[in-house]
Every structure is written in C-alpha cells, then in structure tokens.
C-alpha cells in the first residue's frame, strides 16, 4: 500500500513566511529610500530587484474592449531581495511591497533561525524606512506551506493516507474520493488573551505528472487591536500586547497545533512532530 | 490590440498585479501549488527501479542488494534535508551495496547500505582531511559536516 512522504527527504515545508502588514502602502516616498534599503541588505542577499506596482482600473462604464487606465509610478514602489540556489530558484527572500514587509524561507532550517532572521531584517528595514510613526503596523502573519508526495500507485492516493478523519478541519467527502480534491477553511482563534487571530487553512490534492501531491497551506494573521507606530513598541510590546517575537512564537505554535490535529501519526513522526 | 511596450515599460522592473478581496490574506506565497519538485519521490522511484532491475545476480559472482538494503536506503532518504542539499546519485555495487554518491567541484561523499540497519561513508573535500564513518545507524542521517559538504551552492 502506498503512503505519503515529506516532499523533500525529512523536509515537508516548501515555504515559510513571516510578515508584518501596515496601514498604508510604502509607495509614496519609497523611491527615495530605495538606495539606502538596497545598500542595507547588499551583504545579506545576492540579488536585489526593484518592484513596481500598477493600478489597473476596469470600469463598467468603459466600452469593451476597453483600454485599462494605468497609473504606473516611474520609481520603485517596493523591492525583493533574494538568495538563489544554483538552479536559479529562491532559497530565501525578503520583500518590501505594497503595505507589507515579509521574509520567505524555501530552504527551511528551524523556527529559531527563521524567526531570528525575520526579526533582524524587519527591524533593519523599518529603521531605514523610518515611516512606522506615520504608517503603523496593523497585523502580524506567519504562514507555512507543507507538501507531501505519494509513494505508490498515484491513482490509489487518498486523503486518509495523510489526514485524520476526526481533525475537524477537513470535510468528510474528501476521504475516499481519490487523489484530486481540495478543502479550504478559515476560523478565528484566541491568540493573545482575548485577542483573536484569523487562521486560513487551504489543503489541495492534485495528480500531476504521475505524482499525487498534497499541499497544506496554513496562515495565521493576528490583527493588532491598536496599530503600532513605534519600532521599540513593536519589539518590546505594550501592557496590552507582548513583544513581536512572542506573538510570532504563538503563531508558530498555532501552526504546529493545526498539523498535530490534522495529520495521521505516521506523518507526524516523519516530520518530527509526533506527540 | 495594444502594444505592451507602449503601456508597460519593461526594462529594469518586475511587475506585480495585485488584486485582493477584503478578507484575503495579503502576503503572497512564492510556492505555486503544486510545486514541480519531488525529490523524495524521485529518489524512491530510483530505488524501486534498481530493486527491480538487480534482484538477481547481474555479474558472475556478484551479489544483488537485499530488500533490507533498499529499505535502509529509503529510511535514510527520509532523514535528508533535501531542500538544502543536492540529491545523491544512487547505484548498486556488485557486492550487494546500495550506494549513494554526492560530488561537486571540490568534494565527494560515498555512502553505502548492506541491509543491517547501518551505513558507512567516506567524505573528502579540498583543503580538509577526509572523514570516514562506519556502522552509523540509518536513522542518524548525515552529520552536519557532511550536510555542509553537500549543501546547495
């Protein structure tokens, strides 16, 4: 009988992201800060890519086919820093774009290292941007994307080879329905005292190139009851909110608990999360 | 028909089309689902192929690898950080060994399984003394030294 396995040896984590959302986009004025930001991270990342964000307006009043109304800024409105592997794919990525700052790890090592790097990059970028007093932080995000591939006849792959029927996260109809299905859900959960975090859990199983793969994409978003307009307050916390690091730890733990409820014991053992 | 160049200057920038509903999580993933890379399955398929092809002696006096040697190899693959290191080449040897090799411009790791739940290895890197190990439990996986040899550049 076949079984699901972590897609890359002992690694099931295809991508992990840590991010902070802000009240407004960094766009106005980012172009002025871009050279300073670029220099700040030149030693950390091998590739720096300026980004531009466009607004496309599609209106019902316009005739079809209609030209989109485009207002392209002529200067960078964001930036992506990347460390790439020999094959050109990203290993680590740090992005400032729109109203978010995020760190992405495709070569995941540990929560300790990922968190340490993210906190370091976030602090340095916010120091150089110097906009948090006017553009406060509004939410923290932790996201894990896990992948599993099926070893066996792919047509026999089924949800019960990976997921617990009694997790409460997956509809019963996906079990026994073969290798193609998906189940998306969302719920609010207390994270810091009574303050809740939004969980999005998107699970998809697909047969592609004779391989059955399941992707488990879990995001935990903690919205701040009061926007934070100070880097020191972000890092040290307030009487109502722990420091950023502690909140991220709780968000990471939320992901662990979802996986422990979701996955069958053999899979938890394979990824080092057995009880 | 609109000429793309006349609307979107293309040199020197990357573009992001950002369409979001109010309740959508705003940090995009970089990993499309499903992602094409399947290193565990690829290596398991290789072992399955070798197991099928070399289940009988393939040279005069040779010994085919045992089923347990292939199982040890599979269990060993599940200890490898394959997002971080290159994939090994897998072969069989005439004495019944299931052999893994990693090689690069300045290093080589040679590692083998005989079906006793353990593995042995030889590793060499330019400018460093060779590292040798015998009778390492399969579940132990690669040491950090060897992982650094085989890490993606």
GROMACS .gro file of C-alpha atoms in nm:
model
  428
    1UNK     CA    1   0.000   0.000   0.000
    2UNK     CA    2   0.132   0.347  -0.082
    3UNK     CA    3   0.200   0.622   0.164
    4UNK     CA    4   0.252   0.997   0.169
    5UNK     CA    5   0.600   1.125   0.243
    6UNK     CA    6   0.750   1.469   0.303
    7UNK     CA    7   0.826   1.603  -0.044
    8UNK     CA    8   1.199   1.660   0.020
    9UNK     CA    9   1.350   1.392   0.246
   10UNK     CA   10   1.278   1.499   0.601
   11UNK     CA   11   1.151   1.838   0.479
   12UNK     CA   12   0.780   1.887   0.426
   13UNK     CA   13   0.799   2.266   0.447
   14UNK     CA   14   0.803   2.408   0.095
   15UNK     CA   15   0.783   2.768   0.215
   16UNK     CA   16   0.759   2.955   0.543
   17UNK     CA   17   0.673   3.324   0.559
   18UNK     CA   18   0.679   3.582   0.838
   19UNK     CA   19   0.533   3.920   0.767
   20UNK     CA   20   0.403   4.244   0.904
   21UNK     CA   21   0.120   4.444   0.749
   22UNK     CA   22   0.097   4.820   0.771
   23UNK     CA   23  -0.184   5.070   0.750
   24UNK     CA   24  -0.080   5.205   0.408
   25UNK     CA   25   0.143   5.113   0.119
   26UNK     CA   26   0.506   5.220   0.138
   27UNK     CA   27   0.469   5.356  -0.211
   28UNK     CA   28   0.478   5.728  -0.159
   29UNK     CA   29   0.836   5.813  -0.084
   30UNK     CA   30   0.975   5.457  -0.114
   31UNK     CA   31   1.176   5.552  -0.421
   32UNK     CA   32   1.377   5.799  -0.213
   33UNK     CA   33   1.456   5.532   0.043
   34UNK     CA   34   1.533   5.260  -0.212
   35UNK     CA   35   1.910   5.328  -0.242
   36UNK     CA   36   1.950   5.318   0.136
   37UNK     CA   37   1.745   4.999   0.165
   38UNK     CA   38   1.941   4.842  -0.118
   39UNK     CA   39   2.273   4.917   0.050
   40UNK     CA   40   2.148   4.796   0.387
   41UNK     CA   41   2.081   4.443   0.260
   42UNK     CA   42   2.354   4.414  -0.004
   43UNK     CA   43   2.562   4.183   0.216
   44UNK     CA   44   2.269   3.962   0.314
   45UNK     CA   45   2.125   3.884  -0.029
   46UNK     CA   46   2.287   3.822  -0.366
   47UNK     CA   47   2.003   3.965  -0.574
   48UNK     CA   48   1.806   4.289  -0.544
   49UNK     CA   49   1.506   4.350  -0.763
   50UNK     CA   50   1.313   4.678  -0.756
   51UNK     CA   51   0.938   4.632  -0.789
   52UNK     CA   52   0.666   4.844  -0.937
   53UNK     CA   53   0.301   4.817  -0.853
   54UNK     CA   54   0.038   4.923  -1.104
   55UNK     CA   55  -0.324   5.013  -1.053
   56UNK     CA   56  -0.546   4.885  -1.332
   57UNK     CA   57  -0.892   5.038  -1.340
   58UNK     CA   58  -1.160   4.838  -1.516
   59UNK     CA   59  -1.487   5.021  -1.532
   60UNK     CA   60  -1.832   4.909  -1.641
   61UNK     CA   61  -1.886   5.249  -1.799
   62UNK     CA   62  -1.597   5.199  -2.039
   63UNK     CA   63  -1.663   5.043  -2.383
   64UNK     CA   64  -1.541   4.688  -2.447
   65UNK     CA   65  -1.265   4.618  -2.540
   66UNK     CA   66  -1.152   4.894  -2.317
   67UNK     CA   67  -0.808   5.021  -2.254
   68UNK     CA   68  -0.720   4.981  -1.891
   69UNK     CA   69  -0.643   5.306  -1.720
   70UNK     CA   70  -0.290   5.267  -1.588
   71UNK     CA   71  -0.106   5.492  -1.347
   72UNK     CA   72   0.244   5.349  -1.334
   73UNK     CA   73   0.480   5.512  -1.092
   74UNK     CA   74   0.813   5.580  -1.254
   75UNK     CA   75   1.012   5.479  -0.950
   76UNK     CA   76   1.037   5.160  -0.743
   77UNK     CA   77   0.744   5.111  -0.510
   78UNK     CA   78   0.892   4.804  -0.347
   79UNK     CA   79   1.188   4.571  -0.350
   80UNK     CA   80   1.264   4.199  -0.339
   81UNK     CA   81   1.593   4.067  -0.208
   82UNK     CA   82   1.676   3.707  -0.289
   83UNK     CA   83   1.938   3.442  -0.224
   84UNK     CA   84   1.912   3.199  -0.512
   85UNK     CA   85   2.015   2.838  -0.549
   86UNK     CA   86   2.239   2.716  -0.832
   87UNK     CA   87   1.928   2.636  -1.037
   88UNK     CA   88   1.803   2.994  -1.002
   89UNK     CA   89   1.515   2.916  -0.767
   90UNK     CA   90   1.492   3.126  -0.449
   91UNK     CA   91   1.626   2.986  -0.123
   92UNK     CA   92   1.546   3.292   0.089
   93UNK     CA   93   1.364   3.610   0.004
   94UNK     CA   94   1.293   3.939   0.178
   95UNK     CA   95   1.031   4.167   0.032
   96UNK     CA   96   0.902   4.518   0.096
   97UNK     CA   97   0.597   4.565  -0.121
   98UNK     CA   98   0.263   4.739  -0.106
   99UNK     CA   99   0.179   4.755   0.267
  100UNK     CA  100   0.378   4.453   0.381
  101UNK     CA  101   0.726   4.350   0.482
  102UNK     CA  102   0.782   3.976   0.459
  103UNK     CA  103   1.056   3.716   0.486
  104UNK     CA  104   1.025   3.387   0.300
  105UNK     CA  105   1.228   3.072   0.352
  106UNK     CA  106   1.220   2.794   0.094
  107UNK     CA  107   1.520   2.615   0.250
  108UNK     CA  108   1.366   2.596   0.595
  109UNK     CA  109   1.607   2.509   0.872
  110UNK     CA  110   1.434   2.579   1.201
  111UNK     CA  111   1.181   2.817   1.356
  112UNK     CA  112   1.458   2.961   1.570
  113UNK     CA  113   1.669   3.059   1.271
  114UNK     CA  114   1.375   3.174   1.056
  115UNK     CA  115   1.238   3.394   1.332
  116UNK     CA  116   1.579   3.539   1.414
  117UNK     CA  117   1.644   3.634   1.051
  118UNK     CA  118   1.295   3.777   1.002
  119UNK     CA  119   1.314   3.992   1.317
  120UNK     CA  120   1.657   4.117   1.213
  121UNK     CA  121   1.550   4.210   0.860
  122UNK     CA  122   1.224   4.368   0.974
  123UNK     CA  123   1.397   4.582   1.237
  124UNK     CA  124   1.667   4.699   0.996
  125UNK     CA  125   1.423   4.780   0.719
  126UNK     CA  126   1.188   4.971   0.949
  127UNK     CA  127   1.482   5.168   1.084
  128UNK     CA  128   1.588   5.269   0.734
  129UNK     CA  129   1.236   5.336   0.611
  130UNK     CA  130   1.161   5.550   0.920
  131UNK     CA  131   0.790   5.553   0.838
  132UNK     CA  132   0.632   5.350   1.117
  133UNK     CA  133   0.534   5.660   1.310
  134UNK     CA  134   0.316   5.772   1.018
  135UNK     CA  135   0.238   5.427   0.879
  136UNK     CA  136   0.179   5.198   1.177
  137UNK     CA  137   0.187   4.819   1.182
  138UNK     CA  138  -0.157   4.662   1.187
  139UNK     CA  139  -0.106   4.283   1.175
  140UNK     CA  140   0.148   4.003   1.205
  141UNK     CA  141   0.142   3.700   0.974
  142UNK     CA  142   0.301   3.357   0.993
  143UNK     CA  143   0.245   3.116   0.706
  144UNK     CA  144   0.358   2.760   0.646
  145UNK     CA  145   0.317   2.570   0.321
  146UNK     CA  146   0.382   2.195   0.357
  147UNK     CA  147   0.392   1.942   0.074
  148UNK     CA  148   0.368   1.570   0.069
  149UNK     CA  149   0.409   1.335  -0.227
  150UNK     CA  150   0.262   0.988  -0.262
  151UNK     CA  151   0.490   0.686  -0.293
  152UNK     CA  152   0.281   0.422  -0.470
  153UNK     CA  153   0.027   0.399  -0.749
  154UNK     CA  154  -0.092   0.762  -0.764
  155UNK     CA  155  -0.446   0.654  -0.851
  156UNK     CA  156  -0.471   0.488  -0.510
  157UNK     CA  157  -0.370   0.803  -0.323
  158UNK     CA  158  -0.638   0.917  -0.084
  159UNK     CA  159  -0.683   1.169   0.195
  160UNK     CA  160  -0.688   0.903   0.469
  161UNK     CA  161  -0.323   0.821   0.385
  162UNK     CA  162  -0.232   1.164   0.520
  163UNK     CA  163  -0.510   1.324   0.721
  164UNK     CA  164  -0.710   1.231   1.027
  165UNK     CA  165  -1.081   1.196   0.966
  166UNK     CA  166  -1.161   1.345   1.306
  167UNK     CA  167  -0.946   1.661   1.280
  168UNK     CA  168  -1.245   1.887   1.224
  169UNK     CA  169  -1.050   2.075   0.956
  170UNK     CA  170  -1.144   1.865   0.653
  171UNK     CA  171  -1.486   1.779   0.512
  172UNK     CA  172  -1.572   1.409   0.522
  173UNK     CA  173  -1.639   1.393   0.149
  174UNK     CA  174  -1.272   1.424   0.053
  175UNK     CA  175  -1.191   1.092   0.216
  176UNK     CA  176  -1.216   0.806  -0.031
  177UNK     CA  177  -1.261   1.049  -0.320
  178UNK     CA  178  -0.928   0.969  -0.486
  179UNK     CA  179  -0.623   1.188  -0.549
  180UNK     CA  180  -0.796   1.510  -0.665
  181UNK     CA  181  -0.976   1.728  -0.410
  182UNK     CA  182  -0.937   2.043  -0.206
  183UNK     CA  183  -1.072   2.186   0.116
  184UNK     CA  184  -1.036   2.550   0.224
  185UNK     CA  185  -1.142   2.677   0.563
  186UNK     CA  186  -1.098   2.974   0.796
  187UNK     CA  187  -1.166   3.043   1.161
  188UNK     CA  188  -1.083   3.286   1.438
  189UNK     CA  189  -0.897   3.164   1.743
  190UNK     CA  190  -0.786   3.344   2.060
  191UNK     CA  191  -0.412   3.404   2.041
  192UNK     CA  192  -0.318   3.674   2.291
  193UNK     CA  193  -0.562   3.672   2.583
  194UNK     CA  194  -0.899   3.753   2.423
  195UNK     CA  195  -0.748   3.895   2.104
  196UNK     CA  196  -0.805   3.659   1.815
  197UNK     CA  197  -0.607   3.555   1.510
  198UNK     CA  198  -0.752   3.458   1.173
  199UNK     CA  199  -0.649   3.113   1.051
  200UNK     CA  200  -0.674   3.022   0.683
  201UNK     CA  201  -0.619   2.655   0.606
  202UNK     CA  202  -0.613   2.557   0.239
  203UNK     CA  203  -0.546   2.191   0.157
  204UNK     CA  204  -0.524   2.073  -0.203
  205UNK     CA  205  -0.450   1.733  -0.353
  206UNK     CA  206  -0.365   1.703  -0.719
  207UNK     CA  207  -0.230   1.444  -0.958
  208UNK     CA  208   0.040   1.600  -1.173
  209UNK     CA  209   0.297   1.428  -1.390
  210UNK     CA  210   0.212   1.088  -1.241
  211UNK     CA  211   0.269   1.215  -0.887
  212UNK     CA  212   0.000   1.277  -0.631
  213UNK     CA  213   0.088   1.579  -0.418
  214UNK     CA  214  -0.093   1.734  -0.124
  215UNK     CA  215  -0.023   2.094  -0.026
  216UNK     CA  216  -0.122   2.217   0.319
  217UNK     CA  217  -0.115   2.597   0.334
  218UNK     CA  218  -0.182   2.746   0.678
  219UNK     CA  219  -0.175   3.119   0.752
  220UNK     CA  220  -0.221   3.279   1.092
  221UNK     CA  221  -0.294   3.652   1.087
  222UNK     CA  222  -0.303   3.844   1.414
  223UNK     CA  223  -0.460   4.188   1.376
  224UNK     CA  224  -0.346   4.445   1.630
  225UNK     CA  225  -0.624   4.593   1.839
  226UNK     CA  226  -0.429   4.916   1.832
  227UNK     CA  227  -0.192   4.990   1.539
  228UNK     CA  228   0.169   5.009   1.647
  229UNK     CA  229   0.356   5.324   1.542
  230UNK     CA  230   0.687   5.268   1.712
  231UNK     CA  231   0.964   5.021   1.636
  232UNK     CA  232   1.059   4.993   2.001
  233UNK     CA  233   0.698   4.927   2.095
  234UNK     CA  234   0.679   4.664   1.820
  235UNK     CA  235   0.988   4.492   1.957
  236UNK     CA  236   0.924   4.534   2.330
  237UNK     CA  237   0.547   4.515   2.341
  238UNK     CA  238   0.299   4.712   2.548
  239UNK     CA  239   0.091   4.641   2.854
  240UNK     CA  240  -0.174   4.502   2.623
  241UNK     CA  241   0.044   4.315   2.375
  242UNK     CA  242   0.358   4.103   2.411
  243UNK     CA  243   0.670   4.177   2.204
  244UNK     CA  244   0.658   4.089   1.835
  245UNK     CA  245   0.879   3.785   1.892
  246UNK     CA  246   0.642   3.638   2.148
  247UNK     CA  247   0.342   3.687   1.922
  248UNK     CA  248   0.525   3.519   1.634
  249UNK     CA  249   0.607   3.228   1.865
  250UNK     CA  250   0.239   3.185   1.942
  251UNK     CA  251   0.153   3.200   1.573
  252UNK     CA  252   0.415   2.936   1.500
  253UNK     CA  253   0.271   2.721   1.778
  254UNK     CA  254  -0.076   2.763   1.626
  255UNK     CA  255   0.058   2.608   1.307
  256UNK     CA  256   0.212   2.319   1.499
  257UNK     CA  257  -0.119   2.252   1.671
  258UNK     CA  258  -0.309   2.255   1.344
  259UNK     CA  259  -0.071   1.999   1.195
  260UNK     CA  260  -0.086   1.780   1.507
  261UNK     CA  261  -0.464   1.767   1.479
  262UNK     CA  262  -0.466   1.730   1.102
  263UNK     CA  263  -0.204   1.466   1.020
  264UNK     CA  264  -0.205   1.094   1.094
  265UNK     CA  265   0.057   0.974   1.348
  266UNK     CA  266   0.291   0.821   1.087
  267UNK     CA  267   0.317   1.155   0.907
  268UNK     CA  268   0.373   1.347   1.231
  269UNK     CA  269   0.656   1.110   1.310
  270UNK     CA  270   0.808   1.159   0.965
  271UNK     CA  271   0.820   1.538   1.012
  272UNK     CA  272   0.931   1.528   1.374
  273UNK     CA  273   0.602   1.641   1.530
  274UNK     CA  274   0.494   1.322   1.699
  275UNK     CA  275   0.329   1.370   2.038
  276UNK     CA  276  -0.468   4.526  -2.978
  277UNK     CA  277  -0.237   4.719  -2.752
  278UNK     CA  278   0.140   4.712  -2.777
  279UNK     CA  279   0.257   4.605  -2.438
  280UNK     CA  280   0.574   4.812  -2.462
  281UNK     CA  281   0.383   5.133  -2.510
  282UNK     CA  282   0.185   5.085  -2.191
  283UNK     CA  283   0.426   4.899  -1.967
  284UNK     CA  284   0.792   4.997  -1.972
  285UNK     CA  285   0.960   4.662  -1.935
  286UNK     CA  286   1.326   4.726  -1.874
  287UNK     CA  287   1.464   4.705  -1.527
  288UNK     CA  288   1.150   4.630  -1.326
  289UNK     CA  289   0.936   4.343  -1.213
  290UNK     CA  290   0.565   4.386  -1.203
  291UNK     CA  291   0.310   4.277  -0.951
  292UNK     CA  292  -0.059   4.254  -1.036
  293UNK     CA  293  -0.228   4.285  -0.701
  294UNK     CA  294  -0.597   4.202  -0.693
  295UNK     CA  295  -0.728   4.144  -0.346
  296UNK     CA  296  -1.060   4.092  -0.177
  297UNK     CA  297  -1.108   4.248   0.167
  298UNK     CA  298  -1.078   3.921   0.356
  299UNK     CA  299  -0.781   3.784   0.162
  300UNK     CA  300  -0.453   3.725   0.335
  301UNK     CA  301  -0.216   3.983   0.190
  302UNK     CA  302   0.120   3.809   0.189
  303UNK     CA  303   0.154   3.604  -0.125
  304UNK     CA  304   0.321   3.269  -0.134
  305UNK     CA  305   0.612   3.216  -0.365
  306UNK     CA  306   0.544   2.845  -0.399
  307UNK     CA  307   0.281   2.760  -0.657
  308UNK     CA  308   0.063   2.466  -0.566
  309UNK     CA  309   0.154   2.205  -0.669
  310UNK     CA  310   0.525   2.275  -0.695
  311UNK     CA  311   0.703   2.063  -0.956
  312UNK     CA  312   0.992   1.944  -0.737
  313UNK     CA  313   0.950   1.596  -0.590
  314UNK     CA  314   1.293   1.489  -0.461
  315UNK     CA  315   1.170   1.221  -0.217
  316UNK     CA  316   0.958   1.052  -0.478
  317UNK     CA  317   1.228   1.077  -0.744
  318UNK     CA  318   1.483   0.907  -0.519
  319UNK     CA  319   1.233   0.643  -0.408
  320UNK     CA  320   1.148   0.574  -0.772
  321UNK     CA  321   1.517   0.529  -0.843
  322UNK     CA  322   1.547   0.275  -0.562
  323UNK     CA  323   1.238   0.092  -0.686
  324UNK     CA  324   1.387   0.077  -1.034
  325UNK     CA  325   1.721  -0.056  -0.907
  326UNK     CA  326   1.550  -0.307  -0.681
  327UNK     CA  327   1.353  -0.443  -0.974
  328UNK     CA  328   1.643  -0.446  -1.216
  329UNK     CA  329   1.903  -0.602  -0.985
  330UNK     CA  330   1.702  -0.855  -0.788
  331UNK     CA  331   1.918  -1.134  -0.936
  332UNK     CA  332   2.298  -1.153  -0.965
  333UNK     CA  333   2.391  -0.931  -1.257
  334UNK     CA  334   2.756  -1.032  -1.298
  335UNK     CA  335   2.928  -1.367  -1.240
  336UNK     CA  336   2.995  -1.389  -0.868
  337UNK     CA  337   2.800  -1.071  -0.786
  338UNK     CA  338   2.554  -1.036  -0.501
  339UNK     CA  339   2.231  -0.844  -0.556
  340UNK     CA  340   2.140  -0.597  -0.280
  341UNK     CA  341   1.893  -0.730  -0.026
  342UNK     CA  342   1.542  -0.592   0.018
  343UNK     CA  343   1.654  -0.463   0.359
  344UNK     CA  344   1.940  -0.269   0.198
  345UNK     CA  345   1.685  -0.089  -0.019
  346UNK     CA  346   1.460  -0.030   0.283
  347UNK     CA  347   1.755   0.114   0.478
  348UNK     CA  348   1.826   0.342   0.183
  349UNK     CA  349   1.466   0.462   0.177
  350UNK     CA  350   1.465   0.528   0.550
  351UNK     CA  351   1.791   0.717   0.512
  352UNK     CA  352   1.643   0.940   0.241
  353UNK     CA  353   1.375   1.042   0.488
  354UNK     CA  354   1.647   1.184   0.715
  355UNK     CA  355   1.794   1.408   0.446
  356UNK     CA  356   1.725   1.785   0.426
  357UNK     CA  357   1.662   1.772   0.052
  358UNK     CA  358   1.556   2.135   0.024
  359UNK     CA  359   1.904   2.224   0.141
  360UNK     CA  360   2.137   1.968  -0.019
  361UNK     CA  361   2.188   1.824  -0.364
  362UNK     CA  362   2.025   1.494  -0.446
  363UNK     CA  363   2.258   1.193  -0.433
  364UNK     CA  364   2.325   0.963  -0.727
  365UNK     CA  365   2.214   0.611  -0.639
  366UNK     CA  366   2.370   0.294  -0.780
  367UNK     CA  367   2.418  -0.069  -0.679
  368UNK     CA  368   2.751  -0.244  -0.641
  369UNK     CA  369   2.847  -0.600  -0.723
  370UNK     CA  370   2.897  -0.686  -0.354
  371UNK     CA  371   2.534  -0.609  -0.266
  372UNK     CA  372   2.581  -0.246  -0.162
  373UNK     CA  373   2.320   0.020  -0.236
  374UNK     CA  374   2.547   0.317  -0.296
  375UNK     CA  375   2.478   0.690  -0.261
  376UNK     CA  376   2.718   0.949  -0.401
  377UNK     CA  377   2.732   1.324  -0.381
  378UNK     CA  378   3.002   1.503  -0.576
  379UNK     CA  379   3.090   1.857  -0.666
  380UNK     CA  380   3.385   2.053  -0.793
  381UNK     CA  381   3.562   2.026  -0.458
  382UNK     CA  382   3.402   1.743  -0.262
  383UNK     CA  383   3.280   1.386  -0.275
  384UNK     CA  384   3.072   1.172  -0.039
  385UNK     CA  385   3.046   0.798  -0.091
  386UNK     CA  386   2.800   0.613   0.132
  387UNK     CA  387   2.658   0.261   0.129
  388UNK     CA  388   2.396   0.028   0.274
  389UNK     CA  389   2.412  -0.350   0.310
  390UNK     CA  390   2.084  -0.409   0.490
  391UNK     CA  391   2.197  -0.425   0.853
  392UNK     CA  392   2.030  -0.100   0.959
  393UNK     CA  393   2.357   0.090   0.936
  394UNK     CA  394   2.568   0.268   0.677
  395UNK     CA  395   2.932   0.352   0.616
  396UNK     CA  396   3.076   0.651   0.436
  397UNK     CA  397   3.385   0.824   0.304
  398UNK     CA  398   3.383   1.200   0.250
  399UNK     CA  399   3.653   1.426   0.112
  400UNK     CA  400   3.670   1.797   0.047
  401UNK     CA  401   3.955   2.007  -0.093
  402UNK     CA  402   4.161   2.155   0.184
  403UNK     CA  403   4.017   1.931   0.457
  404UNK     CA  404   4.110   1.593   0.598
  405UNK     CA  405   3.884   1.309   0.476
  406UNK     CA  406   3.603   1.196   0.706
  407UNK     CA  407   3.525   0.827   0.742
  408UNK     CA  408   3.240   0.663   0.929
  409UNK     CA  409   3.140   0.301   0.983
  410UNK     CA  410   2.831   0.137   1.126
  411UNK     CA  411   2.629   0.457   1.157
  412UNK     CA  412   2.263   0.393   1.234
  413UNK     CA  413   2.043   0.474   0.935
  414UNK     CA  414   1.813   0.692   1.146
  415UNK     CA  415   2.109   0.912   1.241
  416UNK     CA  416   2.120   1.062   0.894
  417UNK     CA  417   2.407   1.280   0.773
  418UNK     CA  418   2.618   1.470   1.022
  419UNK     CA  419   2.625   1.849   0.998
  420UNK     CA  420   2.977   1.828   0.850
  421UNK     CA  421   2.857   1.616   0.562
  422UNK     CA  422   2.544   1.827   0.514
  423UNK     CA  423   2.767   2.131   0.471
  424UNK     CA  424   2.968   1.941   0.205
  425UNK     CA  425   2.654   1.862   0.007
  426UNK     CA  426   2.467   2.189   0.065
  427UNK     CA  427   2.326   2.372  -0.235
  428UNK     CA  428   2.571   2.634  -0.357
   0.00000   0.00000   0.00000
